């Protein structure tokens, strides 16, 4: 029997989930509280930038097995399986805000017209499934059967479609045979990648994985601080470490730190979960602290190089939290811009995708903060150029041209995208992370 899938919340995670589940051949309806997102999706235009998403959205809309409603109740009533992908933002004290997950759980209780499998896709604290069941049992109007399951997402922004369709693992946290059977059927194409656990285990795998990756990044960033005090080169330290298959080369790139909607939030959520359960996660408090101070280390480097920042023209290349996305949530660029604005610098900002999102935080304001249509225009007349996000186009800049258009050929590279010797040969003063 054809499983009817509802995806609740079509943001970065939900929209990719809806489109890719349809691509797997399932009957999918996406819904979101923001009507504009539904209208965009129905028009075949994702409201977010994600490589490959637009083509698959249009293909599956045309195929007829993908639809979008601006009607949560109807979506719930029409579906057998509900993937919950609503926001779980971070509260001031580090806890995940479960308001939206609770709200959706109540609406599911109101619309239990048949058996439903409720699947947590959003990154949620361990024990959330117990709360979802409690809410549904409190508010449901009938005795219709239902199950809750956890199927955490491991999508990296900028490669989310690829990651969904080429998973390393599919974690299925269930507490009934029926739920297991349904989810194994949904993911039958990846049968060899499925790991079935109980729900607590599945919920924890997600937080533990993200926190471990964040820890790896903070570790190499801490090592880069030591490299700056010695003759060591952090890129070679990372390469040397990564040759050990137990360590591996990935997520050992020193820079201005990690951002995004997951690492900062998931690290703090796990710290908080630990506090609630009486487990001391000081280790992750250090991970978070090391990451936060990356900004100030970088801004101090700019100050050391330029001395006075007031009215200095500074090009900021890269605003998104990482390449291949328009997402600026917790992007290092935000705090760097804030600190440089405090010093009275004249900022010229450029990013291939994220300018529209950054304008919502820092509106254009001549001459203090100007958005430029290209990296070259940002660098025109600049006293220094900062690399904050390693978009490939920055690596391919014509540095001879850059050297002639800048007022002072000074590059401060927050992501080590250039080779120091090469850039200096072209006449630049060049500074980077964890190396001379
Ligand atoms: C979010 C969480 O941040 C992440 O931890 C979780 O894994 C998945 O959901 P993301 O998709 O990046 O990740 O967030 P966002 O782009 O904000 O998408 C959430 C969507 O849910 C938004 O489109 C929002 O409009 C929608 N939403 C939120 C609802 O449809 N209903 C609600 O009640 C609340
Ligand atoms: C991450 C996880 O990779 C993904 O599995 C999970 O589902 C969601 O969170 P994402 O946040 O989209 O994905 O991007 P990721 O590629 O992990 O980068 C996260 C941040 O770490 C970025 O700001 C990136 O610049 C930074 N980073 C990454 C480093 O600073 N150094 C590295 O070596 C790798």
Short mmCIF file of C-alpha atoms and ligand atoms in Angstrom, two decimals:
data_model
loop_
_atom_site.label_atom_id
_atom_site.label_comp_id
_atom_site.label_asym_id
_atom_site.label_seq_id
_atom_site.Cartn_x
_atom_site.Cartn_y
_atom_site.Cartn_z
CA UNK A 1 0.00 0.00 0.00
CA UNK A 2 1.34 3.43 -0.93
CA UNK A 3 2.46 5.29 2.18
CA UNK A 4 1.24 8.92 2.28
CA UNK A 5 3.87 11.17 3.86
CA UNK A 6 3.34 14.62 5.38
CA UNK A 7 6.34 16.90 6.07
CA UNK A 8 5.59 19.55 8.67
CA UNK A 9 7.87 22.57 8.36
CA UNK A 10 9.48 23.15 4.96
CA UNK A 11 12.62 25.05 5.94
CA UNK A 12 16.18 24.02 5.15
CA UNK A 13 15.58 20.50 6.51
CA UNK A 14 11.90 20.03 5.75
CA UNK A 15 11.95 21.18 2.13
CA UNK A 16 14.91 18.93 1.31
CA UNK A 17 13.21 16.04 3.15
CA UNK A 18 9.91 16.51 1.29
CA UNK A 19 11.54 16.78 -2.14
CA UNK A 20 13.94 13.87 -1.62
CA UNK A 21 11.28 11.55 -0.17
CA UNK A 22 9.24 12.33 -3.30
CA UNK A 23 12.34 11.63 -5.40
CA UNK A 24 12.44 8.18 -3.74
CA UNK A 25 8.97 7.63 -5.24
CA UNK A 26 6.79 8.36 -2.22
CA UNK A 27 3.57 10.40 -2.13
CA UNK A 28 4.53 13.55 -0.18
CA UNK A 29 2.78 16.70 1.01
CA UNK A 30 4.78 19.51 2.62
CA UNK A 31 3.25 22.15 4.84
CA UNK A 32 4.55 25.25 6.56
CA UNK A 33 3.11 28.00 8.74
CA UNK A 34 4.63 30.62 6.41
CA UNK A 35 2.36 30.78 3.34
CA UNK A 36 5.04 32.40 1.19
CA UNK A 37 7.20 29.26 1.52
CA UNK A 38 4.29 27.12 0.27
CA UNK A 39 3.58 29.48 -2.62
CA UNK A 40 7.26 29.47 -3.63
CA UNK A 41 7.40 25.67 -3.43
CA UNK A 42 4.22 25.24 -5.51
CA UNK A 43 5.75 27.58 -8.10
CA UNK A 44 8.76 25.25 -8.25
CA UNK A 45 11.03 27.85 -6.65
CA UNK A 46 12.66 26.87 -3.34
CA UNK A 47 12.79 29.80 -0.88
CA UNK A 48 16.26 28.62 0.10
CA UNK A 49 19.43 28.07 -1.95
CA UNK A 50 20.49 24.43 -1.99
CA UNK A 51 22.33 22.91 -5.01
CA UNK A 52 20.10 20.48 -6.93
CA UNK A 53 16.93 21.26 -4.96
CA UNK A 54 15.09 23.33 -7.57
CA UNK A 55 15.40 20.70 -10.31
CA UNK A 56 14.12 17.88 -8.06
CA UNK A 57 11.30 20.07 -6.73
CA UNK A 58 10.08 20.84 -10.25
CA UNK A 59 10.53 17.22 -11.42
CA UNK A 60 8.43 15.80 -8.57
CA UNK A 61 5.76 18.50 -8.72
CA UNK A 62 5.38 17.59 -12.41
CA UNK A 63 5.39 13.83 -11.61
CA UNK A 64 2.45 14.50 -9.31
CA UNK A 65 3.76 12.76 -6.19
CA UNK A 66 4.75 16.00 -4.42
CA UNK A 67 2.38 18.69 -3.22
CA UNK A 68 2.31 21.52 -0.68
CA UNK A 69 -0.59 22.70 1.49
CA UNK A 70 -0.78 25.81 3.64
CA UNK A 71 -3.04 23.73 5.87
CA UNK A 72 -1.53 21.74 8.74
CA UNK A 73 -4.79 20.00 9.70
CA UNK A 74 -5.41 18.73 6.16
CA UNK A 75 -1.81 17.59 5.85
CA UNK A 76 -2.11 15.58 9.07
CA UNK A 77 -5.48 14.07 8.12
CA UNK A 78 -4.27 13.05 4.66
CA UNK A 79 -1.02 11.44 5.85
CA UNK A 80 -0.03 8.07 7.33
CA UNK A 81 3.47 9.24 8.30
CA UNK A 82 4.32 12.74 9.57
CA UNK A 83 7.92 14.02 9.50
CA UNK A 84 8.23 16.84 12.04
CA UNK A 85 10.76 19.37 10.69
CA UNK A 86 9.74 22.52 12.51
CA UNK A 87 12.25 24.88 14.09
CA UNK A 88 13.87 23.92 17.37
CA UNK A 89 15.75 27.21 17.96
CA UNK A 90 18.06 27.79 20.87
CA UNK A 91 16.80 29.58 23.98
CA UNK A 92 19.02 32.05 25.84
CA UNK A 93 20.03 29.41 28.38
CA UNK A 94 21.09 26.94 25.68
CA UNK A 95 17.99 24.78 25.82
CA UNK A 96 16.21 23.88 22.57
CA UNK A 97 12.90 25.75 22.23
CA UNK A 98 10.32 22.97 21.87
CA UNK A 99 7.33 25.33 21.51
CA UNK A 100 6.77 24.47 17.87
CA UNK A 101 7.19 20.73 18.34
CA UNK A 102 4.62 20.82 21.15
CA UNK A 103 2.27 22.91 19.03
CA UNK A 104 2.45 20.43 16.18
CA UNK A 105 1.93 17.53 18.59
CA UNK A 106 -1.28 19.13 19.78
CA UNK A 107 -2.52 19.63 16.23
CA UNK A 108 -1.76 15.95 15.50
CA UNK A 109 -3.84 15.01 18.57
CA UNK A 110 -6.71 17.05 17.09
CA UNK A 111 -6.47 15.27 13.73
CA UNK A 112 -5.90 11.60 14.58
CA UNK A 113 -8.41 10.33 12.00
CA UNK A 114 -6.40 7.12 11.42
CA UNK A 115 -3.14 5.46 12.51
CA UNK A 116 -0.23 7.94 12.28
CA UNK A 117 3.50 7.45 12.58
CA UNK A 118 5.00 10.67 13.94
CA UNK A 119 8.68 10.94 13.02
CA UNK A 120 11.03 13.43 14.69
CA UNK A 121 13.29 14.80 11.95
CA UNK A 122 14.14 18.02 13.74
CA UNK A 123 17.10 17.82 16.06
CA UNK A 124 15.41 17.36 19.42
CA UNK A 125 16.70 16.72 22.95
CA UNK A 126 16.72 13.10 24.09
CA UNK A 127 13.38 12.11 25.71
CA UNK A 128 11.37 14.38 23.34
CA UNK A 129 9.36 11.41 22.05
CA UNK A 130 8.03 10.83 25.59
CA UNK A 131 6.81 14.44 25.67
CA UNK A 132 5.18 14.13 22.25
CA UNK A 133 3.28 11.04 23.41
CA UNK A 134 2.25 12.78 26.62
CA UNK A 135 0.85 15.78 24.68
CA UNK A 136 -1.02 13.56 22.21
CA UNK A 137 -2.49 11.41 25.00
CA UNK A 138 -3.58 14.57 26.84
CA UNK A 139 -5.34 16.16 23.88
CA UNK A 140 -6.45 13.44 21.51
CA UNK A 141 -10.17 13.03 20.97
CA UNK A 142 -10.23 9.33 20.07
CA UNK A 143 -8.40 6.10 20.67
CA UNK A 144 -6.83 5.94 17.17
CA UNK A 145 -3.51 4.20 17.37
CA UNK A 146 -0.22 6.07 16.68
CA UNK A 147 3.52 5.67 17.12
CA UNK A 148 6.38 8.12 17.59
CA UNK A 149 9.81 7.52 16.05
CA UNK A 150 13.12 9.36 15.69
CA UNK A 151 14.85 9.65 12.30
CA UNK A 152 17.46 12.39 12.78
CA UNK A 153 18.78 14.30 9.76
CA UNK A 154 22.50 14.46 8.92
CA UNK A 155 22.22 16.96 6.09
CA UNK A 156 25.04 19.43 5.56
CA UNK A 157 23.83 22.70 4.11
CA UNK A 158 25.20 23.20 0.65
CA UNK A 159 25.14 19.45 0.01
CA UNK A 160 21.80 18.55 1.65
CA UNK A 161 20.23 16.97 -1.46
CA UNK A 162 23.36 14.91 -2.10
CA UNK A 163 23.57 13.90 1.57
CA UNK A 164 19.91 12.82 1.66
CA UNK A 165 20.20 10.68 -1.48
CA UNK A 166 23.65 9.32 -0.56
CA UNK A 167 23.39 8.73 3.20
CA UNK A 168 26.24 7.30 5.29
CA UNK A 169 23.58 5.99 7.64
CA UNK A 170 19.84 6.04 8.24
CA UNK A 171 19.12 6.04 11.96
CA UNK A 172 15.67 4.72 12.85
CA UNK A 173 14.66 5.03 16.49
CA UNK A 174 11.44 3.09 17.10
CA UNK A 175 9.46 1.35 19.82
CA UNK A 176 7.13 -0.81 17.73
CA UNK A 177 7.48 -3.35 14.92
CA UNK A 178 4.91 -1.44 12.89
CA UNK A 179 6.90 1.79 13.06
CA UNK A 180 10.10 -0.07 12.14
CA UNK A 181 8.41 -1.72 9.15
CA UNK A 182 7.02 1.57 7.82
CA UNK A 183 10.33 3.45 8.11
CA UNK A 184 12.29 0.56 6.60
CA UNK A 185 9.83 0.62 3.69
CA UNK A 186 10.27 4.38 3.25
CA UNK A 187 14.06 3.98 3.19
CA UNK A 188 14.15 0.59 1.44
CA UNK A 189 16.46 2.07 -1.21
CA UNK A 190 19.09 2.48 1.53
CA UNK A 191 18.34 -0.80 3.32
CA UNK A 192 22.05 -1.52 3.84
CA UNK A 193 22.53 1.84 5.60
CA UNK A 194 19.75 1.44 8.16
CA UNK A 195 20.56 1.20 11.87
CA UNK A 196 17.51 0.45 14.06
CA UNK A 197 17.70 1.57 17.69
CA UNK A 198 15.33 2.64 20.43
CA UNK A 199 14.19 6.25 20.34
CA UNK A 200 16.48 7.68 23.05
CA UNK A 201 19.50 6.21 21.27
CA UNK A 202 18.49 7.71 17.92
CA UNK A 203 17.87 11.15 19.44
CA UNK A 204 21.25 11.06 21.18
CA UNK A 205 23.17 9.89 18.07
CA UNK A 206 22.32 13.20 16.43
CA UNK A 207 23.46 15.47 19.26
CA UNK A 208 26.51 13.33 19.92
CA UNK A 209 27.54 13.35 16.24
CA UNK A 210 27.21 17.11 15.81
CA UNK A 211 28.94 17.83 19.10
CA UNK A 212 31.81 15.49 18.20
CA UNK A 213 32.29 17.25 14.84
CA UNK A 214 32.18 20.64 16.55
CA UNK A 215 34.74 19.38 19.08
CA UNK A 216 37.05 18.34 16.23
CA UNK A 217 36.86 21.84 14.78
CA UNK A 218 37.47 23.56 18.11
CA UNK A 219 40.38 21.22 18.74
CA UNK A 220 42.18 22.18 15.52
CA UNK A 221 41.34 25.84 16.15
CA UNK A 222 42.96 25.57 19.58
CA UNK A 223 46.00 23.92 17.99
CA UNK A 224 46.12 26.82 15.49
CA UNK A 225 46.46 29.23 18.41
CA UNK A 226 49.57 27.32 19.49
CA UNK A 227 50.85 27.29 15.89
CA UNK A 228 50.64 31.09 15.84
CA UNK A 229 53.01 31.19 18.83
CA UNK A 230 55.48 28.76 17.24
CA UNK A 231 56.84 27.99 13.77
CA UNK A 232 54.27 25.19 13.31
CA UNK A 233 51.85 25.28 10.34
CA UNK A 234 48.32 24.24 11.32
CA UNK A 235 47.50 23.07 7.77
CA UNK A 236 50.36 20.59 7.94
CA UNK A 237 49.55 19.63 11.53
CA UNK A 238 45.99 18.84 10.37
CA UNK A 239 47.27 16.91 7.36
CA UNK A 240 49.68 14.94 9.53
CA UNK A 241 46.94 14.13 12.04
CA UNK A 242 44.43 13.24 9.33
CA UNK A 243 46.71 10.57 7.85
CA UNK A 244 45.80 8.48 10.88
CA UNK A 245 42.58 6.74 9.77
CA UNK A 246 41.37 6.82 13.36
CA UNK A 247 41.37 10.62 13.14
CA UNK A 248 40.65 11.20 9.44
CA UNK A 249 41.28 14.42 7.51
CA UNK A 250 37.76 15.87 7.61
CA UNK A 251 36.63 18.62 9.99
CA UNK A 252 40.20 19.56 10.84
CA UNK A 253 40.16 22.90 8.99
CA UNK A 254 41.21 25.77 11.24
CA UNK A 255 39.44 29.07 10.62
CA UNK A 256 37.21 31.75 12.11
CA UNK A 257 35.10 29.02 13.67
CA UNK A 258 31.91 27.04 13.06
CA UNK A 259 28.46 28.62 12.57
CA UNK A 260 25.17 27.44 11.14
CA UNK A 261 21.85 26.45 12.69
CA UNK A 262 23.16 23.19 14.11
CA UNK A 263 26.61 23.06 15.70
CA UNK A 264 26.26 26.08 18.02
CA UNK A 265 22.74 25.05 19.02
CA UNK A 266 23.38 21.30 19.34
CA UNK A 267 26.53 21.75 21.45
CA UNK A 268 24.67 24.04 23.86
CA UNK A 269 21.60 21.79 23.88
CA UNK A 270 23.72 18.77 24.84
CA UNK A 271 25.40 20.80 27.62
CA UNK A 272 21.93 21.66 28.88
CA UNK A 273 20.62 18.09 28.59
CA UNK A 274 23.65 17.02 30.62
CA UNK A 275 22.85 19.56 33.32
CA UNK A 276 19.24 18.35 33.44
CA UNK A 277 20.34 14.72 33.74
CA UNK A 278 23.21 15.41 36.14
CA UNK A 279 26.06 14.81 33.67
CA UNK A 280 28.81 17.46 33.52
CA UNK A 281 29.56 18.44 29.89
CA UNK A 282 32.37 20.90 30.70
CA UNK A 283 34.18 19.38 27.72
CA UNK A 284 31.56 20.88 25.40
CA UNK A 285 31.55 24.18 27.30
CA UNK A 286 35.21 24.47 26.29
CA UNK A 287 34.33 23.58 22.69
CA UNK A 288 31.81 26.42 22.67
CA UNK A 289 34.21 28.88 24.34
CA UNK A 290 37.05 28.12 21.92
CA UNK A 291 34.68 28.65 19.01
CA UNK A 292 33.34 31.96 20.32
CA UNK A 293 36.80 33.43 20.82
CA UNK A 294 37.79 32.69 17.19
CA UNK A 295 36.00 35.91 16.18
CA UNK A 296 37.98 38.07 18.60
CA UNK A 297 41.26 36.42 17.66
CA UNK A 298 40.51 37.21 14.02
CA UNK A 299 39.40 40.82 14.66
CA UNK A 300 42.53 41.38 16.78
CA UNK A 301 44.58 40.19 13.83
CA UNK A 302 42.89 42.81 11.66
CA UNK A 303 43.61 45.47 14.28
CA UNK A 304 47.27 44.39 14.54
CA UNK A 305 47.64 44.69 10.78
CA UNK A 306 45.73 47.93 10.18
CA UNK A 307 46.41 49.65 13.52
CA UNK A 308 43.59 52.26 13.21
CA UNK A 309 40.37 50.84 11.69
CA UNK A 310 38.35 54.10 11.76
CA UNK A 311 37.32 55.00 8.20
CA UNK A 312 39.57 52.30 6.76
CA UNK A 313 37.92 50.61 3.74
CA UNK A 314 37.70 46.89 4.51
CA UNK A 315 36.37 44.32 2.02
CA UNK A 316 34.58 41.39 3.71
CA UNK A 317 34.44 38.41 1.34
CA UNK A 318 31.97 35.71 2.39
CA UNK A 319 28.90 36.25 4.61
CA UNK A 320 27.22 32.78 4.68
CA UNK A 321 28.27 30.44 7.50
CA UNK A 322 29.86 28.15 4.91
CA UNK A 323 30.10 27.98 1.10
CA UNK A 324 27.23 26.79 -1.18
CA UNK A 325 24.48 28.17 1.05
CA UNK A 326 22.66 31.47 1.58
CA UNK A 327 22.24 30.70 5.29
CA UNK A 328 23.82 33.20 7.70
CA UNK A 329 22.51 31.72 10.96
CA UNK A 330 25.33 32.05 13.55
CA UNK A 331 27.72 32.92 10.70
CA UNK A 332 31.11 34.17 11.98
CA UNK A 333 30.74 37.11 9.55
CA UNK A 334 27.99 38.62 11.72
CA UNK A 335 30.20 39.14 14.78
CA UNK A 336 33.19 40.16 12.65
CA UNK A 337 31.06 42.86 10.98
CA UNK A 338 29.67 43.95 14.37
CA UNK A 339 33.19 44.33 15.83
CA UNK A 340 34.55 46.20 12.79
CA UNK A 341 31.53 48.53 12.76
CA UNK A 342 32.27 49.37 16.40
CA UNK A 343 35.74 50.49 15.28
CA UNK A 344 34.25 52.80 12.65
CA UNK A 345 35.59 50.93 9.64
CA UNK A 346 33.98 51.40 6.19
CA UNK A 347 32.85 47.89 5.22
CA UNK A 348 32.35 46.63 1.65
CA UNK A 349 30.52 43.29 1.82
CA UNK A 350 30.22 40.59 -0.82
CA UNK A 351 28.84 37.03 -0.90
CA UNK A 352 27.65 34.98 -3.91
CA UNK A 353 24.36 33.95 -2.23
CA UNK A 354 23.86 35.44 1.25
CA UNK A 355 23.65 39.22 0.69
CA UNK A 356 19.82 39.31 0.82
CA UNK A 357 19.82 37.51 4.18
CA UNK A 358 22.61 39.68 5.62
CA UNK A 359 20.74 42.87 4.66
CA UNK A 360 18.03 41.80 7.14
CA UNK A 361 20.62 42.11 9.93
CA UNK A 362 22.84 44.94 8.61
CA UNK A 363 20.91 47.26 6.25
CA UNK A 364 23.02 49.16 3.71
CA UNK A 365 24.34 52.44 5.14
CA UNK A 366 26.71 54.54 3.07
CA UNK A 367 29.65 54.72 3.56
CA UNK A 368 29.86 52.55 6.73
CA UNK A 369 28.40 49.41 5.20
CA UNK A 370 28.01 48.84 1.49
CA UNK A 371 27.01 45.62 -0.34
CA UNK A 372 28.94 45.01 -3.55
CA UNK A 373 27.90 42.95 -6.61
CA UNK A 374 31.30 41.24 -6.87
CA UNK A 375 34.45 40.49 -4.89
CA UNK A 376 36.41 42.83 -7.17
CA UNK A 377 34.07 45.75 -6.43
CA UNK A 378 34.35 45.03 -2.71
CA UNK A 379 38.15 45.05 -3.00
CA UNK A 380 38.21 48.24 -5.13
CA UNK A 381 40.12 50.85 -3.15
CA UNK A 382 40.15 48.71 -0.01
CA UNK A 383 42.83 49.03 2.63
CA UNK A 384 42.43 45.32 3.41
CA UNK A 385 40.49 42.28 2.18
CA UNK A 386 39.13 39.74 4.68
CA UNK A 387 38.18 36.16 3.70
CA UNK A 388 35.46 34.91 6.07
CA UNK A 389 33.80 32.17 3.97
CA UNK A 390 35.77 29.96 1.59
CA UNK A 391 33.60 30.29 -1.53
CA UNK A 392 35.49 28.68 -4.45
CA UNK A 393 35.30 31.92 -6.48
CA UNK A 394 37.55 33.64 -3.94
CA UNK A 395 40.27 31.06 -4.52
CA UNK A 396 40.02 31.79 -8.26
CA UNK A 397 40.30 35.58 -7.97
CA UNK A 398 42.76 37.16 -10.41
CA UNK A 399 45.17 38.29 -7.70
CA UNK A 400 47.22 40.39 -10.12
CA UNK A 401 44.08 42.42 -10.83
CA UNK A 402 43.21 42.52 -7.11
CA UNK A 403 46.69 43.84 -6.28
CA UNK A 404 46.20 46.78 -8.65
CA UNK A 405 42.68 47.77 -7.55
CA UNK A 406 43.22 47.69 -3.76
CA UNK A 407 44.56 50.81 -2.03
CA UNK A 408 46.82 48.58 0.06
CA UNK A 409 47.40 44.95 -1.06
CA UNK A 410 46.66 43.39 2.33
CA UNK A 411 44.73 40.10 2.65
CA UNK A 412 43.66 38.61 5.99
CA UNK A 413 42.46 35.08 5.32
CA UNK A 414 40.10 33.56 7.91
CA UNK A 415 39.83 30.24 6.06
CA UNK A 416 43.41 29.67 4.79
CA UNK A 417 42.27 29.55 1.16
CA UNK A 418 45.54 30.87 -0.28
CA UNK A 419 49.15 29.64 -0.28
CA UNK A 420 51.18 32.26 1.70
CA UNK A 421 54.32 32.14 -0.47
CA UNK A 422 52.35 32.48 -3.73
CA UNK A 423 50.29 35.42 -2.55
CA UNK A 424 53.29 37.25 -1.10
CA UNK A 425 55.18 36.74 -4.40
CA UNK A 426 52.42 38.80 -6.02
CA UNK A 427 53.14 41.70 -3.70
CA UNK A 428 50.51 41.15 -1.00
CA UNK A 429 50.92 41.44 2.72
CA UNK A 430 49.17 38.17 3.67
CA UNK A 431 47.96 36.95 7.04
CA UNK A 432 46.08 33.72 7.79
CA UNK A 433 45.21 31.26 10.55
CA UNK A 434 47.76 29.18 12.43
CA UNK A 435 50.67 29.66 10.02
CA UNK A 436 53.24 32.29 9.16
C1 LIG B 1 15.11 23.34 11.87
C2 LIG B 1 15.82 23.21 13.18
O1 LIG B 1 16.61 24.38 13.36
C3 LIG B 1 16.72 22.04 13.16
O2 LIG B 1 17.32 21.84 14.42
C4 LIG B 1 15.88 20.84 12.88
O3 LIG B 1 16.77 19.74 12.69
C5 LIG B 1 15.02 21.02 11.62
O4 LIG B 1 14.29 22.25 11.64
P1 LIG B 1 15.86 24.24 9.63
O5 LIG B 1 15.00 23.53 8.66
O6 LIG B 1 17.22 24.68 9.20
O7 LIG B 1 16.10 23.38 10.89
O8 LIG B 1 15.07 25.48 10.23
P2 LIG B 1 14.14 26.43 9.44
O9 LIG B 1 14.72 26.72 8.12
O10 LIG B 1 13.80 27.51 10.37
O11 LIG B 1 12.82 25.51 9.17
C6 LIG B 1 11.83 25.33 10.10
C7 LIG B 1 10.51 25.56 9.35
O12 LIG B 1 9.41 25.20 10.18
C8 LIG B 1 10.34 27.00 8.95
O13 LIG B 1 10.07 27.07 7.57
C9 LIG B 1 9.12 27.45 9.76
O14 LIG B 1 8.30 28.36 9.04
C10 LIG B 1 8.39 26.14 9.96
N1 LIG B 1 7.51 26.12 11.12
C11 LIG B 1 7.97 26.55 12.32
C12 LIG B 1 6.22 25.61 10.95
O15 LIG B 1 5.84 25.25 9.84
N2 LIG B 1 5.40 25.56 12.03
C13 LIG B 1 5.79 25.98 13.25
O16 LIG B 1 5.01 25.91 14.19
C14 LIG B 1 7.11 26.49 13.41
C1 LIG B 2 26.31 20.06 10.18
C2 LIG B 2 26.66 18.58 10.12
O1 LIG B 2 27.79 18.40 9.27
C3 LIG B 2 25.47 17.81 9.56
O2 LIG B 2 25.75 16.43 9.57
C4 LIG B 2 24.26 18.09 10.45
O3 LIG B 2 23.12 17.41 9.96
C5 LIG B 2 23.96 19.57 10.49
O4 LIG B 2 25.10 20.30 10.95
P1 LIG B 2 26.18 22.09 8.53
O5 LIG B 2 26.06 22.86 9.81
O6 LIG B 2 25.21 22.33 7.44
O7 LIG B 2 26.11 20.51 8.86
O8 LIG B 2 27.62 22.39 7.90
P2 LIG B 2 29.08 21.78 8.12
O9 LIG B 2 29.63 21.50 6.78
O10 LIG B 2 29.06 20.70 9.12
O11 LIG B 2 29.86 23.05 8.73
C6 LIG B 2 29.43 23.53 9.95
C7 LIG B 2 30.36 24.69 10.32
O12 LIG B 2 31.67 24.19 10.62
C8 LIG B 2 30.55 25.72 9.20
O13 LIG B 2 30.50 27.02 9.75
C9 LIG B 2 31.94 25.44 8.66
O14 LIG B 2 32.56 26.62 8.18
C10 LIG B 2 32.65 24.93 9.91
N1 LIG B 2 33.76 24.03 9.64
C11 LIG B 2 33.53 22.82 9.06
C12 LIG B 2 35.05 24.42 10.04
O15 LIG B 2 35.25 25.51 10.55
N2 LIG B 2 36.07 23.55 9.84
C13 LIG B 2 35.88 22.32 9.26
O16 LIG B 2 36.85 21.59 9.08
C14 LIG B 2 34.58 21.95 8.85
#
